[in-house]
Tab-separated table of C-alpha atoms in Angstrom:
chain	number	residue	atom	x	y	z
A	1	MET	CA	33.100	96.327	26.914
A	2	LYS	CA	33.006	96.146	30.373
A	3	PRO	CA	30.398	93.099	30.739
A	4	SER	CA	27.394	94.298	33.095
A	5	LEU	CA	27.170	92.716	36.314
A	6	TYR	CA	24.401	90.720	34.720
A	7	GLU	CA	26.143	89.008	31.866
A	8	ALA	CA	28.244	88.606	34.549
A	9	ARG	CA	26.078	86.613	36.158
A	10	VAL	CA	24.217	85.554	34.178
A	11	HIS	CA	24.992	82.032	33.254
A	12	THR	CA	25.760	81.285	36.851
A	13	TRP	CA	22.603	81.505	37.651
A	14	GLY	CA	21.278	79.538	35.096
A	15	ARG	CA	23.264	77.249	35.654
A	16	VAL	CA	22.742	77.134	39.198
A	17	SER	CA	18.795	77.070	38.377
A	18	LEU	CA	18.881	74.917	35.856
A	19	VAL	CA	20.728	71.932	37.745
A	20	LEU	CA	18.353	72.565	40.783
A	21	ALA	CA	15.335	72.135	37.902
A	22	ILE	CA	17.106	69.003	36.984
A	23	LEU	CA	16.576	67.588	40.382
A	24	MET	CA	13.897	69.278	40.942
A	25	PHE	CA	12.546	67.260	37.936
A	26	MET	CA	13.454	63.880	39.143
A	27	SER	CA	12.504	64.659	43.093
A	28	TYR	CA	8.714	64.454	41.464
A	29	PRO	CA	9.386	60.253	40.903
A	30	LEU	CA	11.525	59.413	43.961
A	31	LEU	CA	9.091	60.972	46.504
A	32	ALA	CA	6.521	59.709	45.098
A	33	SER	CA	8.834	55.777	44.798
A	34	LEU	CA	9.246	56.547	49.165
A	35	LEU	CA	5.099	57.670	49.369
A	36	PHE	CA	3.975	54.667	48.000
A	37	GLY	CA	7.011	52.129	48.353
A	38	ALA	CA	6.577	51.737	45.114
A	39	ALA	CA	10.435	50.994	42.346
A	40	PRO	CA	10.618	52.121	39.221
A	41	ASP	CA	10.367	48.639	37.325
A	42	ALA	CA	13.714	49.460	35.738
A	43	GLY	CA	13.331	47.320	32.452
A	44	LEU	CA	10.345	49.100	31.541
A	45	VAL	CA	11.662	52.446	31.461
A	46	PHE	CA	14.452	51.775	29.822
A	47	GLN	CA	12.419	50.568	26.965
A	48	GLY	CA	9.586	53.239	27.763
A	49	LEU	CA	13.361	55.698	26.662
A	50	LEU	CA	14.181	53.570	23.840
A	51	ALA	CA	11.527	54.735	22.134
A	52	VAL	CA	11.702	57.879	23.083
A	53	ALA	CA	14.553	59.294	24.289
A	54	PRO	CA	16.509	58.415	21.015
A	55	VAL	CA	14.081	61.025	18.670
A	56	PHE	CA	13.426	63.127	21.460
A	57	TRP	CA	16.726	63.314	22.232
A	58	VAL	CA	17.857	64.490	19.470
A	59	VAL	CA	15.061	66.661	19.385
A	60	GLY	CA	15.944	68.598	22.780
A	61	ALA	CA	19.220	69.261	21.156
A	62	ILE	CA	18.391	70.521	17.767
A	63	GLU	CA	16.513	73.008	19.423
A	64	ALA	CA	19.412	73.213	22.199
A	65	PHE	CA	21.357	74.456	19.005
A	66	THR	CA	18.414	76.673	17.594
A	67	PHE	CA	16.636	78.396	20.134
A	68	GLY	CA	19.272	78.913	22.826
A	69	PRO	CA	21.293	81.742	20.557
A	70	MET	CA	18.156	83.241	19.498
A	71	LEU	CA	16.949	83.556	23.259
A	72	GLY	CA	19.709	85.003	24.233
A	73	SER	CA	21.053	83.228	27.791
A	74	GLY	CA	18.752	84.604	30.068
A	75	GLY	CA	15.973	83.625	28.166
A	76	ALA	CA	17.800	80.303	27.128
A	77	TYR	CA	18.434	78.761	31.325
A	78	LEU	CA	14.802	79.359	31.563
A	79	GLY	CA	13.238	78.312	28.289
A	80	PHE	CA	14.116	75.275	28.102
A	81	VAL	CA	13.721	74.758	31.987
A	82	THR	CA	9.744	76.293	30.988
A	83	GLY	CA	9.520	74.215	27.687
A	84	ASN	CA	6.985	74.495	25.357
A	85	LEU	CA	9.262	76.183	23.093
A	86	THR	CA	8.078	76.358	19.767
A	87	ALA	CA	4.625	77.638	19.795
A	88	MET	CA	5.689	79.790	22.787
A	89	LYS	CA	8.261	81.350	24.050
A	90	VAL	CA	10.351	81.446	20.817
A	91	PRO	CA	7.649	83.315	19.721
A	92	ALA	CA	6.836	84.745	22.781
A	93	ALA	CA	10.442	86.487	23.203
A	94	LEU	CA	10.458	87.083	18.444
A	95	ARG	CA	7.501	89.382	18.971
A	96	ALA	CA	8.750	90.953	22.243
A	97	MET	CA	11.863	92.152	20.574
A	98	GLN	CA	10.299	93.573	17.198
A	99	VAL	CA	7.720	95.634	19.063
A	100	LEU	CA	10.736	97.667	21.063
A	101	GLY	CA	12.471	97.503	18.275
A	102	VAL	CA	15.486	95.880	19.357
A	103	LYS	CA	17.555	93.032	18.232
A	104	PRO	CA	18.933	89.557	18.843
A	105	ASN	CA	22.830	88.795	20.010
A	106	THR	CA	22.404	92.824	21.688
A	107	PRO	CA	22.306	93.331	25.316
A	108	GLU	CA	18.594	94.914	24.861
A	109	GLY	CA	17.806	91.867	23.170
A	110	GLU	CA	18.495	89.710	25.999
A	111	ALA	CA	16.539	91.628	28.127
A	112	VAL	CA	13.342	92.024	26.132
A	113	SER	CA	13.487	88.403	25.297
A	114	THR	CA	14.256	87.516	28.744
A	115	ILE	CA	11.056	89.442	30.115
A	116	ALA	CA	8.313	87.792	27.370
A	117	ILE	CA	9.996	84.087	28.375
A	118	ALA	CA	8.985	84.534	32.198
A	119	ALA	CA	6.065	86.556	31.307
A	120	SER	CA	4.951	83.526	29.336
A	121	SER	CA	6.126	81.308	31.657
A	122	ILE	CA	3.642	82.418	34.587
A	123	VAL	CA	1.070	82.656	32.583
A	124	THR	CA	1.411	79.409	31.007
A	125	THR	CA	1.900	78.447	35.148
A	126	LEU	CA	-1.589	79.997	35.383
A	127	VAL	CA	-3.260	79.002	32.869
A	128	LEU	CA	-2.989	75.851	34.234
A	129	LEU	CA	-3.550	76.568	37.511
A	130	LEU	CA	-6.737	78.313	36.920
A	131	GLY	CA	-7.390	75.108	34.099
A	132	MET	CA	-6.912	72.885	36.782
A	133	LEU	CA	-8.708	74.413	39.880
A	134	LEU	CA	-11.990	74.794	37.571
A	135	LEU	CA	-11.734	71.652	35.871
A	136	ASN	CA	-14.883	70.337	36.113
A	137	THR	CA	-16.926	73.799	35.004
A	138	LEU	CA	-13.683	74.995	31.858
A	139	ARG	CA	-13.689	70.406	30.484
A	140	PRO	CA	-16.934	71.126	28.840
A	141	VAL	CA	-16.667	74.267	27.485
A	142	LEU	CA	-13.154	73.500	26.787
A	143	GLU	CA	-13.808	70.216	24.910
A	144	SER	CA	-16.874	71.220	23.327
A	145	ASP	CA	-17.202	71.130	19.904
A	146	THR	CA	-18.159	74.025	18.907
A	147	LEU	CA	-13.817	74.995	20.072
A	148	ALA	CA	-12.414	72.838	18.777
A	149	PRO	CA	-11.620	73.534	15.263
A	150	ALA	CA	-9.834	76.455	16.443
A	151	PHE	CA	-7.468	74.992	19.419
A	152	LYS	CA	-6.504	73.072	16.375
A	153	ASN	CA	-5.657	75.380	15.038
A	154	VAL	CA	-3.539	77.327	16.879
A	155	LEU	CA	-0.014	76.603	15.422
A	156	PRO	CA	-1.201	78.405	11.738
A	157	ALA	CA	-3.269	81.031	14.049
A	158	LEU	CA	-0.001	82.110	15.299
A	159	PHE	CA	2.851	81.447	12.454
A	160	GLY	CA	0.500	83.649	10.093
A	161	GLY	CA	0.889	87.062	11.396
A	162	LEU	CA	4.771	86.090	12.882
A	163	ALA	CA	5.485	85.484	9.039
A	164	VAL	CA	3.620	88.783	7.631
A	165	VAL	CA	6.144	90.881	9.965
A	166	PHE	CA	9.501	88.884	9.279
A	167	VAL	CA	8.958	87.157	5.916
A	168	ALA	CA	8.131	91.281	5.304
A	169	LYS	CA	11.454	92.383	6.375
A	170	ASN	CA	13.639	89.844	5.241
A	171	TRP	CA	11.364	88.626	2.258
A	172	LYS	CA	14.850	87.932	0.561
A	173	ILE	CA	16.289	85.640	2.931
A	174	ALA	CA	12.740	84.067	3.040
A	175	VAL	CA	12.626	82.798	-0.437
A	176	ALA	CA	15.111	79.707	-0.161
A	177	PRO	CA	13.444	78.546	3.256
A	178	VAL	CA	10.147	78.174	2.875
A	179	VAL	CA	10.265	77.616	-1.067
A	180	LEU	CA	12.245	74.405	0.263
A	181	MET	CA	9.851	73.766	3.297
A	182	LEU	CA	6.722	73.897	1.302
A	183	ALA	CA	8.139	71.191	-1.499
A	184	VAL	CA	8.967	69.156	1.719
A	185	PHE	CA	5.800	69.374	3.085
A	186	LEU	CA	4.027	68.876	-0.118
A	187	ILE	CA	6.326	66.366	-1.592
A	188	GLN	CA	6.308	64.381	1.690
A	189	PRO	CA	3.141	65.064	4.078
A	190	ARG	CA	3.941	62.896	7.281
A	191	LEU	CA	6.990	64.932	7.901
A	192	SER	CA	4.869	67.489	9.825
A	193	GLY	CA	5.035	65.284	12.660
A	194	ALA	CA	9.075	65.084	12.545
A	195	ILE	CA	8.488	69.245	12.277
A	196	SER	CA	11.333	69.905	15.270
A	197	LEU	CA	13.796	68.417	12.619
A	198	LEU	CA	13.170	70.895	10.404
A	199	ILE	CA	13.610	73.119	11.368
A	200	PRO	CA	17.484	73.464	11.716
A	201	VAL	CA	17.624	72.338	7.702
A	202	GLY	CA	15.543	75.032	7.514
A	203	ALA	CA	17.813	77.569	8.543
A	204	LEU	CA	20.596	75.642	7.546
A	205	VAL	CA	19.507	76.777	4.428
A	206	ALA	CA	18.581	80.678	5.949
A	207	ILE	CA	21.715	80.873	6.375
A	208	LEU	CA	23.221	79.703	3.598
A	209	ALA	CA	20.369	81.451	1.604
A	210	ALA	CA	21.912	84.965	3.737
A	211	ARG	CA	25.088	84.724	3.647
A	212	TRP	CA	25.195	84.226	-0.219
A	213	LEU	CA	23.131	87.526	-0.702
A	214	TYR	CA	25.328	89.567	1.757
A	215	LYS	CA	28.712	87.870	0.305
A	216	SER	CA	26.877	88.674	-3.362
A	217	GLY	CA	26.040	92.588	-1.843
A	218	ARG	CA	22.636	91.980	-2.073
A	219	LEU	CA	21.118	92.473	1.929
B	1	MET	CA	-0.069	54.847	51.362
B	2	GLU	CA	-2.936	53.381	48.612
B	3	PHE	CA	-1.526	54.779	45.771
B	4	SER	CA	-3.964	56.549	43.144
B	5	VAL	CA	-3.175	58.629	40.203
B	6	ASN	CA	-5.108	62.094	41.996
B	7	HIS	CA	-3.351	61.140	45.795
B	8	PRO	CA	-2.948	64.129	47.700
B	9	ALA	CA	0.727	63.790	48.215
B	10	LEU	CA	1.190	64.099	44.040
B	11	PHE	CA	-0.525	67.714	43.729
B	12	TRP	CA	2.526	68.988	46.992
B	13	LEU	CA	5.137	67.292	45.459
B	14	ALA	CA	4.028	68.506	41.930
B	15	ALA	CA	2.757	71.712	43.624
B	16	LEU	CA	6.797	72.466	45.081
B	17	VAL	CA	8.051	71.946	41.197
B	18	ILE	CA	5.919	74.062	39.921
B	19	LEU	CA	7.154	77.248	42.910
B	20	TYR	CA	10.726	76.335	41.560
B	21	VAL	CA	9.738	77.140	38.445
B	22	LEU	CA	7.908	79.502	39.278
B	23	GLY	CA	10.402	81.123	41.345
B	24	GLN	CA	12.989	80.826	38.459
B	25	SER	CA	10.889	82.481	36.036
B	26	VAL	CA	9.432	85.626	39.034
B	27	PHE	CA	13.957	85.244	39.431
B	28	PHE	CA	15.520	86.074	35.676
B	29	LEU	CA	11.646	88.713	35.450
B	30	VAL	CA	13.033	90.847	37.619
B	31	LYS	CA	16.659	90.969	37.008
B	32	ALA	CA	16.194	91.075	33.265
B	33	TRP	CA	14.400	94.008	33.893
B	34	ARG	CA	16.917	95.918	35.996
B	35	ARG	CA	19.066	94.798	33.172
B	36	ALA	CA	16.675	96.629	30.556
B	37	ARG	CA	16.173	98.952	32.734
B	38	GLU	CA	20.055	100.109	32.974
B	39	LEU	CA	20.068	100.161	29.680
B	40	GLY	CA	17.532	102.388	28.870
B	41	ILE	CA	14.355	100.983	27.888
B	42	SER	CA	11.367	103.190	29.717
B	43	ALA	CA	9.004	100.599	32.670
B	44	ASP	CA	6.272	101.851	30.194
B	45	ARG	CA	7.261	99.826	27.376
B	46	LEU	CA	8.774	96.982	29.662
B	47	ARG	CA	5.494	96.309	30.981
B	48	SER	CA	3.380	96.475	27.733
B	49	VAL	CA	6.357	94.086	26.650
B	50	VAL	CA	4.798	91.805	30.077
B	51	THR	CA	1.490	91.985	28.771
B	52	GLY	CA	1.283	91.003	25.566
B	53	SER	CA	3.188	88.309	25.794
B	54	ALA	CA	0.858	87.654	28.102
B	55	LEU	CA	-2.468	88.713	26.286
B	56	PHE	CA	-0.044	86.704	23.206
B	57	THR	CA	0.487	83.167	25.362
B	58	ILE	CA	-3.150	82.466	26.549
B	59	ALA	CA	-4.452	80.559	23.932
B	60	PRO	CA	-0.891	78.161	23.612
B	61	ALA	CA	-1.725	77.762	27.061
B	62	VAL	CA	-5.718	77.142	27.010
B	63	GLY	CA	-4.674	74.171	24.088
B	64	VAL	CA	-1.442	72.776	26.503
B	65	LEU	CA	-4.450	73.360	29.504
B	66	LEU	CA	-6.516	70.824	27.207
B	67	GLY	CA	-3.744	68.375	26.338
B	68	MET	CA	-3.327	68.056	29.789
B	69	ILE	CA	-7.195	67.328	30.640
B	70	SER	CA	-6.559	64.513	27.641
B	71	LEU	CA	-3.746	63.127	29.793
B	72	SER	CA	-5.525	63.089	32.583
B	73	LYS	CA	-7.060	60.400	32.224
B	74	PHE	CA	-4.530	57.939	31.806
B	75	LEU	CA	-2.205	59.672	34.453
B	76	GLY	CA	-4.629	61.714	36.722
B	77	LEU	CA	-3.668	65.010	36.939
B	78	PRO	CA	-0.623	65.887	39.542
B	79	LEU	CA	2.175	64.093	36.902
B	80	PRO	CA	0.184	65.734	33.567
B	81	TRP	CA	-0.197	68.837	35.451
B	82	LEU	CA	3.671	69.091	36.889
B	83	ARG	CA	5.289	67.963	33.665
B	84	LEU	CA	2.999	70.779	31.177
B	85	SER	CA	3.660	73.126	33.781
B	86	VAL	CA	7.338	72.284	33.325
B	87	LEU	CA	9.987	71.517	30.247
B	88	GLY	CA	7.324	69.463	28.851
B	89	ALA	CA	4.936	69.565	25.390
B	90	LEU	CA	1.999	67.746	24.180
B	91	THR	CA	4.463	66.852	21.903
B	92	TYR	CA	6.533	64.914	23.852
B	93	GLU	CA	5.085	63.857	27.013
B	94	LEU	CA	2.061	61.824	25.121
B	95	PRO	CA	3.961	59.905	22.966
B	96	ALA	CA	6.963	58.991	26.320
B	97	ALA	CA	3.032	58.141	28.446
B	98	ALA	CA	1.824	56.176	24.783
B	99	SER	CA	5.288	54.394	24.568
B	100	VAL	CA	5.114	52.962	28.404
B	101	ALA	CA	1.239	52.320	27.979
B	102	LYS	CA	1.714	49.933	24.208
B	103	ILE	CA	4.860	48.055	26.546
B	104	LEU	CA	2.028	47.225	29.333
B	105	GLY	CA	-0.712	47.432	26.480
B	106	LEU	CA	-3.283	49.510	28.394
B	107	SER	CA	-5.728	51.688	27.013
B	108	MET	CA	-4.823	55.690	27.773
B	109	GLU	CA	-8.559	56.275	28.574
B	110	GLN	CA	-8.078	53.917	31.576
B	111	GLN	CA	-5.665	55.686	34.684
B	112	VAL	CA	-3.482	53.723	36.173
B	113	GLY	CA	-3.840	51.739	39.395
B	114	ASP	CA	-0.752	50.765	40.638
B	115	ALA	CA	2.246	52.551	41.680
B	116	THR	CA	5.658	50.605	39.680
B	117	VAL	CA	4.422	52.061	36.090
B	118	TYR	CA	2.967	54.862	37.418
B	119	ILE	CA	6.286	56.142	38.757
B	120	SER	CA	7.659	54.137	35.930
B	121	ILE	CA	5.775	56.589	33.173
B	122	ALA	CA	6.898	59.601	35.402
B	123	TRP	CA	10.359	58.734	34.893
B	124	VAL	CA	10.283	58.163	31.534
B	125	MET	CA	8.762	61.040	30.858
B	126	THR	CA	11.741	62.533	32.816
B	127	LEU	CA	14.519	61.553	31.748
B	128	GLY	CA	13.064	61.022	27.689
B	129	ILE	CA	13.626	65.107	27.286
B	130	LEU	CA	16.108	65.957	29.062
B	131	SER	CA	19.044	66.663	25.911
B	132	GLY	CA	18.098	70.399	26.003
B	133	ILE	CA	18.143	71.349	29.087
B	134	LEU	CA	21.555	70.130	29.525
B	135	ILE	CA	23.633	71.013	26.547
B	136	ILE	CA	21.896	74.177	27.635
B	137	LEU	CA	23.906	73.707	30.697
B	138	PHE	CA	27.581	73.004	29.391
B	139	PHE	CA	27.020	74.809	25.964
B	140	GLN	CA	25.437	77.876	26.107
B	141	LYS	CA	28.195	79.934	27.831
B	142	ARG	CA	30.247	78.894	24.167
B	143	MET	CA	27.658	79.706	21.701
B	144	GLU	CA	26.677	83.222	23.396
B	145	GLN	CA	30.938	83.574	23.045
B	146	ARG	CA	31.008	82.292	19.629
B	147	LEU	CA	28.056	84.608	19.254
B	148	HIS	CA	29.651	87.272	20.747
B	149	ARG	CA	32.870	86.375	18.224
B	150	VAL	CA	31.085	86.374	14.537
B	151	LYS	CA	29.312	90.238	16.062
B	152	GLU	CA	32.654	91.931	16.855
B	153	LYS	CA	33.889	90.308	13.930
B	154	ASP	CA	31.475	91.495	11.537
B	155	ALA	CA	28.559	93.174	13.566
B	156	LYS	CA	25.596	93.477	9.940
B	157	TRP	CA	26.739	89.802	9.116
B	158	SER	CA	26.146	88.891	12.485
B	159	ALA	CA	22.541	90.559	12.212
B	160	ILE	CA	21.721	89.587	9.307
B	161	LEU	CA	22.689	85.631	10.997
B	162	MET	CA	19.708	85.845	14.022
B	163	ASP	CA	17.357	86.888	11.175
B	164	ALA	CA	18.478	83.627	8.795
B	165	LEU	CA	18.252	81.548	12.148
B	166	PHE	CA	14.351	82.961	12.880
B	167	MET	CA	13.808	82.351	9.475
B	168	GLY	CA	14.893	79.052	9.173
B	169	MET	CA	12.370	78.368	11.955
B	170	ILE	CA	9.118	79.731	10.521
B	171	ALA	CA	9.450	78.826	7.335
B	172	ALA	CA	9.310	75.374	8.458
B	173	PHE	CA	5.690	76.466	10.928
B	174	LEU	CA	4.852	77.517	7.378
B	175	GLY	CA	6.042	74.310	4.998
B	176	MET	CA	3.799	72.535	7.687
B	177	VAL	CA	-0.055	74.617	7.580
B	178	PHE	CA	-0.029	72.968	4.088
B	179	ALA	CA	1.222	69.506	4.801
B	180	ASP	CA	-2.364	67.925	4.152
B	181	ILE	CA	-3.890	70.375	1.014
B	182	ARG	CA	-4.293	67.160	-0.760
B	183	MET	CA	-6.178	65.554	1.410
B	184	GLY	CA	-9.092	67.817	-0.868
B	185	LEU	CA	-10.151	71.453	0.642
B	186	PRO	CA	-10.690	70.524	4.728
B	187	GLY	CA	-6.461	70.167	4.113
B	188	TRP	CA	-6.186	74.099	3.161
B	189	ILE	CA	-8.202	75.079	6.260
B	190	PRO	CA	-5.237	75.755	7.977
B	191	VAL	CA	-3.448	77.548	4.702
B	192	PHE	CA	-6.916	79.848	5.215
B	193	VAL	CA	-6.609	80.263	9.084
B	194	MET	CA	-2.857	81.493	8.507
B	195	LEU	CA	-3.699	83.453	5.313
B	196	PHE	CA	-6.848	85.131	8.376
B	197	SER	CA	-3.583	85.575	11.220
B	198	ALA	CA	-1.727	87.070	7.967
B	199	LEU	CA	-4.520	89.672	7.341
B	200	ILE	CA	-5.280	89.988	10.590
B	201	MET	CA	-1.356	91.890	10.983
B	202	ALA	CA	-1.902	93.794	7.806
B	203	ILE	CA	-4.599	95.282	8.661
B	204	CYS	CA	-3.035	96.154	12.782
B	205	GLY	CA	0.558	96.881	11.003
B	206	LEU	CA	-1.280	99.185	8.542
B	207	LEU	CA	-3.601	101.193	11.178
B	208	VAL	CA	0.237	101.400	13.508
B	209	LYS	CA	0.954	102.924	10.443
B	210	LYS	CA	-1.200	105.094	8.891
B	211	LEU	CA	-3.244	105.962	11.664
B	212	LYS	CA	-0.585	105.942	14.484
B	213	LEU	CA	-2.249	104.254	16.771
B	214	THR	CA	1.125	102.607	18.033
B	215	TRP	CA	-0.216	101.093	21.715
B	216	LEU	CA	-1.349	98.597	18.700
B	217	GLU	CA	1.820	97.584	17.199
B	218	ASN	CA	1.948	95.500	20.571
B	219	TYR	CA	-1.155	93.733	20.244
B	220	ALA	CA	-1.282	93.034	17.173
B	221	MET	CA	0.504	89.494	17.462
B	222	PRO	CA	-2.727	88.317	20.108
B	223	ILE	CA	-4.847	89.844	17.972
B	224	SER	CA	-3.685	87.976	14.690
B	225	MET	CA	-4.470	84.696	16.537
B	226	LEU	CA	-6.948	84.394	18.155
B	227	GLY	CA	-8.942	86.467	15.368
B	228	ALA	CA	-7.716	83.372	13.103
B	229	MET	CA	-8.063	81.184	15.700
B	230	ALA	CA	-11.846	81.942	15.749
B	231	PHE	CA	-11.660	82.417	12.290
B	232	ALA	CA	-10.969	78.595	12.126
B	233	ILE	CA	-14.688	77.093	13.803
B	234	PRO	CA	-17.087	79.192	11.571
B	235	LEU	CA	-14.858	78.103	8.540
B	236	THR	CA	-14.432	74.316	9.504
B	237	ARG	CA	-18.637	74.404	9.760
B	238	TRP	CA	-18.592	75.691	6.280
B	239	ILE	CA	-16.171	73.482	4.786
B	240	GLY	CA	-16.770	70.313	6.824
B	241	GLY	CA	-13.534	69.359	8.509
B	242	ALA	CA	-13.785	68.956	11.917
């Protein structure tokens, strides 16, 4: 089948926009240097990177190889620039595909996932802009002790609903990774700080279990 | 120019980058919308994707806003505004800033007063998380081609593979919710919140199925998320785990 104009061009759009985005991200410290006549301290940057880059470069690489296929190309090119993938962009894309009844790795899934990620990115930008403009008014409310438990529990609130939909549909595939992850976190609770590293482990176990179920005719 | 973490020029620089990313989102939204229309998905259904995704995003975005406020005590507003509007997430930006603060023995409750330190932190934040974007830049096309080959070979397995990928991610978060249960009852709060969210979602699902409230399907996720977040407030007060 001949690819559509979208499919033929999405990688060019994506790659050009990513290169421009990287240049734009770097422009902030570069232009700040010019504005204030101050160069970065190379030793400090190196030491700072040494503390975070080994972990976060691995996390970023894992996220790219795990979420890239899930989101489709348009969604991945956009999602990796706008960030907040695990708590926002991936669930938004998943939810949208489920509601519309389209599958990932199909032209429909690709388009719907990209629309959901774009909408989510625009809303995040607007919320942060509004939040900044109304900071003095909002700060006491947002930082109040009353609301603190609600924001502390965003992830359980998000994944509870998401789990019902996906576990109900794929409970056979869900058993192995859920049991494994429960065991991992019960034995070593401190790993919750390394959730990004555990997502591919969960995905790998789920894929292996799914493959076994599929090959043995249980799916 | 005299340095300040909240210098107006820094707001303009941040705004410029954010405007670019906003433009990129609008560009992809328009292109994907047209593609979806070509594929026969109605404009009404696409509008429901946009409104559903927008509603679903508000609560986590307010969480990001809280992160921006907490980082602003150390870095002023423009840099956290920029970093959290684009690429980054608080889980990364906070340790990146903290690593430099630790090296210099600075308190993160006090604003940075030195341009060199500020610019160095900005570079650490920028460079320390570029791997994901670089891999997508160089490998996304290849990953897509490989997935298409799997699909051509065995379409059923291809669909199962994608479901398994999603399940892996969801399983990791479900496990994480149980991480603190050994702390006693307060450690169970995230579990109860998750179960409450699941309960609301199940009720929404029943309403959609039994009463044919199809419009609810699009709002079920935001409702279950916000409902469970609201439930966390009295629950935490009752159990006493704040």
